[in-house]
Every structure is written in structure tokens, then in C-alpha cells.
mmCIF file of C-alpha atoms and ligand atoms in Angstrom:
data_model
loop_
_atom_site.group_PDB
_atom_site.id
_atom_site.type_symbol
_atom_site.label_atom_id
_atom_site.label_comp_id
_atom_site.label_asym_id
_atom_site.label_seq_id
_atom_site.Cartn_x
_atom_site.Cartn_y
_atom_site.Cartn_z
ATOM 1 C CA UNK X 24 -24.122 6.201 -11.801
ATOM 2 C CA UNK X 25 -26.194 7.622 -8.681
ATOM 3 C CA UNK X 26 -24.823 9.376 -5.724
ATOM 4 C CA UNK X 27 -25.311 7.973 -2.310
ATOM 5 C CA UNK X 28 -26.720 9.842 0.631
ATOM 6 C CA UNK X 29 -25.382 7.920 3.769
ATOM 7 C CA UNK X 30 -26.915 8.690 7.429
ATOM 8 C CA UNK X 31 -27.987 7.086 10.484
ATOM 9 C CA UNK X 32 -30.933 7.720 13.065
ATOM 10 C CA UNK X 33 -28.397 7.716 15.958
ATOM 11 C CA UNK X 34 -26.946 11.148 14.798
ATOM 12 C CA UNK X 35 -30.234 12.793 15.904
ATOM 13 C CA UNK X 36 -29.596 11.427 19.262
ATOM 14 C CA UNK X 37 -26.164 12.929 19.883
ATOM 15 C CA UNK X 38 -26.731 16.097 21.774
ATOM 16 C CA UNK X 39 -24.308 18.357 23.711
ATOM 17 C CA UNK X 40 -26.837 20.685 25.499
ATOM 18 C CA UNK X 41 -29.738 22.749 24.663
ATOM 19 C CA UNK X 42 -27.513 25.883 23.054
ATOM 20 C CA UNK X 43 -24.982 23.867 21.424
ATOM 21 C CA UNK X 44 -24.243 25.077 17.824
ATOM 22 C CA UNK X 45 -23.384 21.574 16.554
ATOM 23 C CA UNK X 46 -27.068 20.328 16.760
ATOM 24 C CA UNK X 47 -29.325 17.333 15.493
ATOM 25 C CA UNK X 48 -31.345 20.321 13.738
ATOM 26 C CA UNK X 49 -28.274 20.536 11.369
ATOM 27 C CA UNK X 50 -29.000 17.266 9.718
ATOM 28 C CA UNK X 51 -32.809 18.127 9.408
ATOM 29 C CA UNK X 52 -32.061 21.419 7.793
ATOM 30 C CA UNK X 53 -30.026 19.814 4.971
ATOM 31 C CA UNK X 54 -32.647 16.846 4.543
ATOM 32 C CA UNK X 55 -35.315 19.340 4.132
ATOM 33 C CA UNK X 56 -33.444 21.337 1.584
ATOM 34 C CA UNK X 57 -32.727 18.308 -0.220
ATOM 35 C CA UNK X 58 -36.384 17.452 -0.294
ATOM 36 C CA UNK X 59 -37.652 20.697 -1.240
ATOM 37 C CA UNK X 60 -35.245 21.142 -3.870
ATOM 38 C CA UNK X 61 -36.175 17.880 -5.690
ATOM 39 C CA UNK X 62 -32.291 16.560 -5.301
ATOM 40 C CA UNK X 63 -33.279 13.968 -2.887
ATOM 41 C CA UNK X 64 -35.121 12.036 -5.689
ATOM 42 C CA UNK X 65 -31.940 11.389 -7.172
ATOM 43 C CA UNK X 66 -30.072 10.065 -4.277
ATOM 44 C CA UNK X 67 -29.550 6.314 -3.293
ATOM 45 C CA UNK X 68 -30.350 6.299 0.450
ATOM 46 C CA UNK X 69 -28.155 4.023 2.776
ATOM 47 C CA UNK X 70 -28.075 3.610 6.347
ATOM 48 C CA UNK X 71 -24.354 3.846 7.955
ATOM 49 C CA UNK X 72 -23.290 0.700 9.610
ATOM 50 C CA UNK X 73 -21.112 1.315 12.809
ATOM 51 C CA UNK X 74 -17.359 1.352 11.928
ATOM 52 C CA UNK X 75 -15.435 -1.731 13.359
ATOM 53 C CA UNK X 76 -12.941 -1.197 16.265
ATOM 54 C CA UNK X 77 -10.231 -2.184 13.785
ATOM 55 C CA UNK X 78 -11.323 0.477 11.153
ATOM 56 C CA UNK X 79 -11.126 3.298 13.638
ATOM 57 C CA UNK X 80 -7.958 2.031 15.378
ATOM 58 C CA UNK X 81 -6.160 2.652 12.127
ATOM 59 C CA UNK X 82 -6.064 6.180 12.640
ATOM 60 C CA UNK X 83 -6.698 6.539 16.464
ATOM 61 C CA UNK X 84 -4.928 3.638 18.008
ATOM 62 C CA UNK X 85 -6.443 1.058 20.695
ATOM 63 C CA UNK X 86 -5.790 3.161 23.687
ATOM 64 C CA UNK X 87 -7.660 6.041 22.614
ATOM 65 C CA UNK X 88 -10.590 3.863 21.675
ATOM 66 C CA UNK X 89 -10.394 2.601 25.323
ATOM 67 C CA UNK X 90 -10.376 6.391 26.529
ATOM 68 C CA UNK X 91 -13.620 7.466 24.274
ATOM 69 C CA UNK X 92 -15.280 4.106 25.811
ATOM 70 C CA UNK X 93 -14.664 4.965 29.153
ATOM 71 C CA UNK X 94 -15.961 8.590 28.837
ATOM 72 C CA UNK X 95 -19.328 7.621 27.310
ATOM 73 C CA UNK X 96 -21.851 8.272 30.044
ATOM 74 C CA UNK X 97 -24.750 6.127 31.163
ATOM 75 C CA UNK X 98 -26.854 9.353 31.546
ATOM 76 C CA UNK X 99 -26.092 13.276 31.370
ATOM 77 C CA UNK X 100 -23.249 14.885 29.690
ATOM 78 C CA UNK X 101 -19.360 13.857 29.895
ATOM 79 C CA UNK X 102 -17.426 16.893 28.655
ATOM 80 C CA UNK X 103 -14.113 16.293 26.929
ATOM 81 C CA UNK X 104 -12.978 19.688 26.406
ATOM 82 C CA UNK X 105 -15.357 22.905 27.096
ATOM 83 C CA UNK X 106 -17.188 22.497 23.606
ATOM 84 C CA UNK X 107 -17.248 18.787 23.149
ATOM 85 C CA UNK X 108 -19.488 16.387 25.270
ATOM 86 C CA UNK X 109 -20.788 12.782 25.148
ATOM 87 C CA UNK X 110 -24.232 11.783 26.050
ATOM 88 C CA UNK X 111 -25.495 8.382 26.181
ATOM 89 C CA UNK X 112 -25.873 8.077 22.381
ATOM 90 C CA UNK X 113 -22.711 9.865 21.214
ATOM 91 C CA UNK X 114 -20.453 6.874 21.215
ATOM 92 C CA UNK X 115 -22.856 4.932 18.846
ATOM 93 C CA UNK X 116 -23.178 8.181 16.570
ATOM 94 C CA UNK X 117 -19.718 8.477 16.463
ATOM 95 C CA UNK X 118 -19.087 4.784 15.365
ATOM 96 C CA UNK X 119 -21.917 5.407 12.819
ATOM 97 C CA UNK X 120 -20.458 8.444 11.273
ATOM 98 C CA UNK X 121 -17.184 7.102 10.879
ATOM 99 C CA UNK X 122 -18.873 3.972 9.536
ATOM 100 C CA UNK X 123 -20.743 6.049 6.846
ATOM 101 C CA UNK X 124 -17.439 7.212 5.364
ATOM 102 C CA UNK X 125 -16.209 3.567 5.220
ATOM 103 C CA UNK X 126 -19.521 2.601 3.628
ATOM 104 C CA UNK X 127 -19.127 5.171 1.137
ATOM 105 C CA UNK X 128 -15.645 4.100 0.289
ATOM 106 C CA UNK X 129 -16.918 0.532 -0.416
ATOM 107 C CA UNK X 130 -19.919 1.689 -2.541
ATOM 108 C CA UNK X 131 -17.532 3.980 -4.904
ATOM 109 C CA UNK X 132 -15.079 1.355 -5.080
ATOM 110 C CA UNK X 133 -17.560 -1.451 -6.107
ATOM 111 C CA UNK X 134 -18.921 1.127 -8.371
ATOM 112 C CA UNK X 135 -22.486 1.027 -7.020
ATOM 113 C CA UNK X 136 -22.116 4.831 -6.963
ATOM 114 C CA UNK X 137 -19.840 7.514 -8.189
ATOM 115 C CA UNK X 138 -19.871 9.851 -5.394
ATOM 116 C CA UNK X 139 -21.268 9.761 -1.853
ATOM 117 C CA UNK X 140 -22.393 12.314 0.386
ATOM 118 C CA UNK X 141 -22.301 11.337 4.095
ATOM 119 C CA UNK X 142 -24.924 13.449 6.314
ATOM 120 C CA UNK X 143 -23.014 12.879 10.012
ATOM 121 C CA UNK X 144 -22.589 14.054 13.354
ATOM 122 C CA UNK X 145 -20.597 14.129 15.513
ATOM 123 C CA UNK X 146 -18.310 15.708 12.800
ATOM 124 C CA UNK X 147 -14.619 14.603 12.624
ATOM 125 C CA UNK X 148 -11.801 16.794 11.198
ATOM 126 C CA UNK X 149 -10.707 18.208 14.652
ATOM 127 C CA UNK X 150 -10.268 14.761 16.176
ATOM 128 C CA UNK X 151 -6.637 14.119 16.360
ATOM 129 C CA UNK X 152 -4.801 10.642 16.690
ATOM 130 C CA UNK X 153 -5.075 10.526 20.511
ATOM 131 C CA UNK X 154 -7.309 13.835 21.167
ATOM 132 C CA UNK X 155 -11.039 14.523 20.775
ATOM 133 C CA UNK X 156 -11.868 18.270 20.606
ATOM 134 C CA UNK X 157 -13.864 20.782 18.696
ATOM 135 C CA UNK X 158 -17.216 18.886 18.715
ATOM 136 C CA UNK X 159 -15.379 15.873 17.187
ATOM 137 C CA UNK X 160 -14.627 12.449 18.504
ATOM 138 C CA UNK X 161 -13.447 10.247 15.918
ATOM 139 C CA UNK X 162 -11.828 11.615 12.594
ATOM 140 C CA UNK X 163 -14.379 10.240 10.044
ATOM 141 C CA UNK X 164 -12.585 11.548 6.827
ATOM 142 C CA UNK X 165 -9.397 10.065 8.238
ATOM 143 C CA UNK X 166 -11.039 6.818 9.059
ATOM 144 C CA UNK X 167 -12.343 6.523 5.450
ATOM 145 C CA UNK X 168 -8.982 7.399 3.712
ATOM 146 C CA UNK X 169 -7.315 4.771 5.942
ATOM 147 C CA UNK X 170 -9.805 2.297 4.707
ATOM 148 C CA UNK X 171 -9.460 3.367 1.024
ATOM 149 C CA UNK X 172 -5.699 2.611 1.600
ATOM 150 C CA UNK X 173 -5.792 -0.683 3.604
ATOM 151 C CA UNK X 174 -8.605 -2.468 2.637
ATOM 152 C CA UNK X 175 -8.877 -1.230 -1.233
ATOM 153 C CA UNK X 176 -5.139 -1.113 -1.621
ATOM 154 C CA UNK X 177 -5.317 2.318 -3.123
ATOM 155 C CA UNK X 178 -1.976 4.162 -3.179
ATOM 156 C CA UNK X 179 -2.817 8.006 -3.481
ATOM 157 C CA UNK X 180 -5.946 9.623 -1.816
ATOM 158 C CA UNK X 181 -6.693 13.466 -1.295
ATOM 159 C CA UNK X 182 -8.463 14.977 1.201
ATOM 160 C CA UNK X 183 -10.002 18.486 0.448
ATOM 161 C CA UNK X 184 -11.238 20.482 3.482
ATOM 162 C CA UNK X 185 -13.120 23.806 2.981
ATOM 163 C CA UNK X 186 -14.593 24.079 6.580
ATOM 164 C CA UNK X 187 -13.886 27.571 7.991
ATOM 165 C CA UNK X 188 -11.638 25.870 10.566
ATOM 166 C CA UNK X 189 -8.409 24.370 10.207
ATOM 167 C CA UNK X 190 -8.662 20.437 10.147
ATOM 168 C CA UNK X 191 -5.977 20.028 12.560
ATOM 169 C CA UNK X 192 -6.923 16.352 13.501
ATOM 170 C CA UNK X 193 -6.761 15.330 9.833
ATOM 171 C CA UNK X 194 -3.321 17.110 9.749
ATOM 172 C CA UNK X 195 -2.243 15.417 12.883
ATOM 173 C CA UNK X 196 -2.922 11.783 11.414
ATOM 174 C CA UNK X 197 -1.760 12.221 7.977
ATOM 175 C CA UNK X 198 1.010 14.640 8.034
ATOM 176 C CA UNK X 199 4.165 13.172 6.305
ATOM 177 C CA UNK X 200 2.272 10.040 4.965
ATOM 178 C CA UNK X 201 3.101 10.583 1.226
ATOM 179 C CA UNK X 202 0.126 8.524 0.050
ATOM 180 C CA UNK X 203 -2.313 11.245 1.383
ATOM 181 C CA UNK X 204 -2.491 14.738 0.131
ATOM 182 C CA UNK X 205 -4.363 17.197 2.151
ATOM 183 C CA UNK X 206 -5.635 20.575 0.880
ATOM 184 C CA UNK X 207 -7.401 23.050 2.850
ATOM 185 C CA UNK X 208 -8.586 26.580 3.303
ATOM 186 C CA UNK X 209 -9.606 27.852 6.409
ATOM 187 C CA UNK X 210 -9.971 31.460 8.361
ATOM 188 C CA UNK X 211 -7.020 32.317 10.241
ATOM 189 C CA UNK X 212 -6.607 33.418 13.106
ATOM 190 C CA UNK X 213 -9.480 31.300 14.285
ATOM 191 C CA UNK X 214 -10.186 28.151 16.205
ATOM 192 C CA UNK X 215 -8.202 25.778 16.475
ATOM 193 C CA UNK X 216 -5.177 28.293 15.623
ATOM 194 C CA UNK X 217 -3.464 25.798 13.603
ATOM 195 C CA UNK X 218 -2.510 25.425 10.248
ATOM 196 C CA UNK X 219 -0.542 28.400 9.293
ATOM 197 C CA UNK X 220 2.849 26.390 8.858
ATOM 198 C CA UNK X 221 2.651 23.476 6.452
ATOM 199 C CA UNK X 222 4.352 20.903 8.674
ATOM 200 C CA UNK X 223 4.974 18.470 5.950
ATOM 201 C CA UNK X 224 5.125 18.418 2.072
ATOM 202 C CA UNK X 225 1.823 16.833 1.792
ATOM 203 C CA UNK X 226 -0.004 19.348 3.556
ATOM 204 C CA UNK X 227 -1.181 22.437 1.505
ATOM 205 C CA UNK X 228 -2.911 25.007 3.786
ATOM 206 C CA UNK X 229 -4.151 27.945 2.652
ATOM 207 C CA UNK X 230 -5.192 30.696 5.484
ATOM 208 C CA UNK X 231 -7.842 33.179 4.680
ATOM 209 C CA UNK X 232 -8.474 36.399 6.417
ATOM 210 C CA UNK X 233 -11.601 37.456 8.093
ATOM 211 C CA UNK X 234 -13.981 39.163 5.712
ATOM 212 C CA UNK X 235 -12.669 37.219 2.695
ATOM 213 C CA UNK X 236 -14.953 35.441 0.324
ATOM 214 C CA UNK X 237 -15.444 34.141 -3.044
ATOM 215 C CA UNK X 238 -12.555 35.944 -4.902
ATOM 216 C CA UNK X 239 -9.817 34.722 -2.017
ATOM 217 C CA UNK X 240 -11.294 31.172 -1.880
ATOM 218 C CA UNK X 241 -11.481 30.823 -5.526
ATOM 219 C CA UNK X 242 -7.888 31.997 -5.983
ATOM 220 C CA UNK X 243 -6.742 29.681 -3.269
ATOM 221 C CA UNK X 244 -8.423 26.660 -4.985
ATOM 222 C CA UNK X 245 -7.304 27.582 -8.642
ATOM 223 C CA UNK X 246 -3.623 28.327 -7.630
ATOM 224 C CA UNK X 247 -2.976 26.040 -4.514
ATOM 225 C CA UNK X 248 -5.058 23.249 -4.395
ATOM 226 C CA UNK X 249 -5.626 22.485 -8.132
ATOM 227 C CA UNK X 250 -1.801 22.163 -8.972
ATOM 228 C CA UNK X 251 -1.205 20.227 -5.995
ATOM 229 C CA UNK X 252 -4.077 17.848 -6.734
ATOM 230 C CA UNK X 253 -2.978 17.519 -10.393
ATOM 231 C CA UNK X 254 0.438 16.539 -9.301
ATOM 232 C CA UNK X 255 -0.777 14.051 -6.849
ATOM 233 C CA UNK X 256 -3.100 12.104 -9.292
ATOM 234 C CA UNK X 257 -5.350 11.092 -6.311
ATOM 235 C CA UNK X 258 -7.289 7.673 -6.848
ATOM 236 C CA UNK X 259 -10.211 8.896 -4.746
ATOM 237 C CA UNK X 260 -11.180 12.350 -3.453
ATOM 238 C CA UNK X 261 -12.643 12.959 0.051
ATOM 239 C CA UNK X 262 -14.125 16.103 1.138
ATOM 240 C CA UNK X 263 -14.238 17.458 4.368
ATOM 241 C CA UNK X 264 -17.365 19.500 3.865
ATOM 242 C CA UNK X 265 -17.613 21.905 6.159
ATOM 243 C CA UNK X 266 -20.283 24.754 5.259
ATOM 244 C CA UNK X 267 -19.347 27.417 8.156
ATOM 245 C CA UNK X 268 -17.249 29.708 5.876
ATOM 246 C CA UNK X 269 -20.886 30.970 4.599
ATOM 247 C CA UNK X 270 -21.430 34.406 4.904
ATOM 248 C CA UNK X 271 -24.371 33.740 7.211
ATOM 249 C CA UNK X 272 -22.643 31.487 9.598
ATOM 250 C CA UNK X 273 -22.412 32.860 13.210
ATOM 251 C CA UNK X 274 -19.067 31.207 14.212
ATOM 252 C CA UNK X 275 -16.701 32.881 11.548
ATOM 253 C CA UNK X 276 -16.260 35.509 9.315
ATOM 254 C CA UNK X 277 -15.584 34.193 5.763
ATOM 255 C CA UNK X 278 -18.003 35.289 2.995
ATOM 256 C CA UNK X 279 -18.900 32.280 0.886
ATOM 257 C CA UNK X 280 -21.922 31.632 -0.777
ATOM 258 C CA UNK X 281 -23.940 28.669 -2.115
ATOM 259 C CA UNK X 282 -22.620 29.365 -5.547
ATOM 260 C CA UNK X 283 -18.981 28.845 -4.356
ATOM 261 C CA UNK X 284 -19.821 25.463 -2.989
ATOM 262 C CA UNK X 285 -21.147 24.505 -6.023
ATOM 263 C CA UNK X 286 -18.161 25.842 -7.917
ATOM 264 C CA UNK X 287 -15.306 24.183 -5.771
ATOM 265 C CA UNK X 288 -17.548 20.822 -5.977
ATOM 266 C CA UNK X 289 -17.452 21.085 -9.694
ATOM 267 C CA UNK X 290 -13.633 21.938 -9.785
ATOM 268 C CA UNK X 291 -12.935 18.690 -7.690
ATOM 269 C CA UNK X 292 -15.525 16.495 -9.920
ATOM 270 C CA UNK X 293 -12.908 17.476 -12.915
ATOM 271 C CA UNK X 294 -9.894 16.434 -10.999
ATOM 272 C CA UNK X 295 -11.916 13.133 -9.779
ATOM 273 C CA UNK X 296 -12.684 12.427 -13.508
ATOM 274 C CA UNK X 297 -9.367 12.928 -14.805
ATOM 275 C CA UNK X 298 -7.480 10.582 -11.958
ATOM 276 C CA UNK X 299 -9.848 9.052 -9.903
ATOM 277 C CA UNK X 300 -12.556 7.357 -12.253
ATOM 278 C CA UNK X 301 -14.878 10.313 -10.655
ATOM 279 C CA UNK X 302 -14.680 8.850 -7.149
ATOM 280 C CA UNK X 303 -15.748 11.412 -4.441
ATOM 281 C CA UNK X 304 -16.671 10.710 -0.929
ATOM 282 C CA UNK X 305 -17.829 13.754 0.912
ATOM 283 C CA UNK X 306 -18.723 14.021 4.565
ATOM 284 C CA UNK X 307 -20.325 16.621 6.574
ATOM 285 C CA UNK X 308 -17.965 18.816 8.896
ATOM 286 C CA UNK X 309 -19.326 22.136 10.263
ATOM 287 C CA UNK X 310 -21.989 24.601 9.183
ATOM 288 C CA UNK X 311 -24.241 26.289 11.987
ATOM 289 C CA UNK X 312 -26.458 28.662 10.193
ATOM 290 C CA UNK X 313 -29.172 26.411 9.663
ATOM 291 C CA UNK X 314 -30.923 27.472 6.607
ATOM 292 C CA UNK X 315 -27.429 28.604 4.902
ATOM 293 C CA UNK X 316 -26.223 24.963 5.833
ATOM 294 C CA UNK X 317 -29.185 23.424 4.123
ATOM 295 C CA UNK X 318 -28.988 25.577 1.068
ATOM 296 C CA UNK X 319 -25.044 24.998 0.790
ATOM 297 C CA UNK X 320 -25.120 21.207 1.266
ATOM 298 C CA UNK X 321 -27.849 21.049 -1.237
ATOM 299 C CA UNK X 322 -25.920 23.034 -3.953
ATOM 300 C CA UNK X 323 -22.731 20.538 -3.024
ATOM 301 C CA UNK X 324 -24.737 17.516 -3.560
ATOM 302 C CA UNK X 325 -26.638 18.712 -6.478
ATOM 303 C CA UNK X 326 -23.359 19.421 -8.234
ATOM 304 C CA UNK X 327 -22.323 15.600 -7.056
ATOM 305 C CA UNK X 328 -25.461 14.332 -8.560
ATOM 306 C CA UNK X 329 -24.751 16.111 -11.783
ATOM 307 C CA UNK X 330 -21.102 14.883 -12.205
HETATM 308 ZN ZN1 LIG L 4 -15.791 24.336 11.279
#
């Protein structure tokens, strides 16, 4: 079964100012690298629908949706926090970013593909139930996980987050929900300065120190993530795929390489093969060194294609 690549033209229109690291060129860097490496040829391309209000409200509630609607400007930028802004296209992009993950869930559940990568902006894992922050408006991976539970009747899902920043939003939404296991690694201390304490048994946060790289990351995966995933037996695995723990990334200080992203993807493929009929839905989070982002995402997607 093929791997799906899901994206939408609106993702290139969401911009937060000329020097913002979370820029449209990120998606072009990924697309270019997928084409140049020959991987693109093996992907089933889909255009993301907009998530419905009901699908997004499962994790954010109606009041928050009204708040974001009201914040959408007709011109210029509306800042939600010092790092996060909406332009006139941002709300549309955010709806399609969440919709990409919903579509990915539907595709893998209908067996139209086994794995899917959502090349989306804005990212999502910092968006809390009632708060946009850290470049994120809607929590895309959480909307997808909630869809798998509510619309497909799954009982156990896992969310794996290897972005260099802690996925505080995903934790806020699912902490204490025993149907959802979240495993993560992130640099600490670093924005958003959360995640060191595991607030509930379904959260497996593994902080790493600045300067750590492949050895510490792979040990965290092998010793902390994999046993928790085996015990949870997820029926689908979501990946918050941020590539900003790469050694070339300007926003953080971990030292991962493309080979680490390929390796961790292969570990997750093995878990998915045992428990989830191979189903993996991966969605882009961070990654700000454009060349490293393209190379890392390509190795991640290559592993998904080869699964
Ligand atoms: Zn990040």
C-alpha cells in the first residue's frame, strides 16, 4: 500500500512577517527534496480538505473557535502572542492543516494507504485546548487523534512527538485521557519550558539537554518510548514530526541528523506493524534550517514509503 502526501495551496499563503522562521519556504524545501530524491514518485498526492468546525471543536471547544474567527484580520497581521500571528489567509490554512490530518486518518482507516505524511502549516503541537501560541493555531495532530477515536471508534491511539520543543498543547488536550498515549523528547530548558513533570500516566516526556544528540535520543526512544508503546498497543500511531532537533537548526541545540529521523521512523513502523496494521499518520511541526528540514523530512518519508 502506498504512502499519502497531503498538503494544500493555502499553506503557502499563511505568513507571519518577512523574517519569521515559520515561513512558506519550509514546505517548498520539503517538496523540492522529495522530488530531487525520487521519493515523490512513490507518493499518493492528496489536497487537504478544511476540517469541519465539529472536528476542530472536539479538541478546542466552540468558544475558542469563535475567538480565533474573530482574530482573523482582513488585512495585515493580527498578533496572538509575540511569535504567532494571523494574516488574512491564516485561518483558512489552519483549517486545512487540521483537515489534512483528518483526511490522513480516513485514508489509513479505509486502507487506501498504510502511512501518510501531512506537509502542513501552521504547525499545531503548541496549541492548547483554549490557547494559540508558538506559531500554532489549531492542534492538528490532536484533531486527527480525536477523529480516530470519535469517528472510527478506535480505543487506543499513540502520539509520538520528536520536535525539539515540548508539545505542551497536545499534553494539555490529552493528559489524563487513557485512550491516548503521548511519548515525546524535547530539549530542556527551552520554549515552552513545560514537560519536565509528567502530569499524568499517559504522558511519557523525556527531556534532553542542549548539546545531546543521536546517542541520548536513541536511548530515550529505546528505553522510554518503545516499552510504553508496546504496553499501550496503539491501533494507530500519530507523529508530531518536527525536525528542529537537527544539528543545523538555528532555534535549538540538539544534534540529531537525517539518519536519526530515518531510524526513529523505522522503530515506529515496527510498533505499528505489530499493533496498528501498520497505520502511521505523520504531520509536520517545526524545523527551521531549510536544507536540513528538507533532507530530514525526506528521510522520514522515505522510511514511511519503505514500510
Ligand atoms: Zn519545534
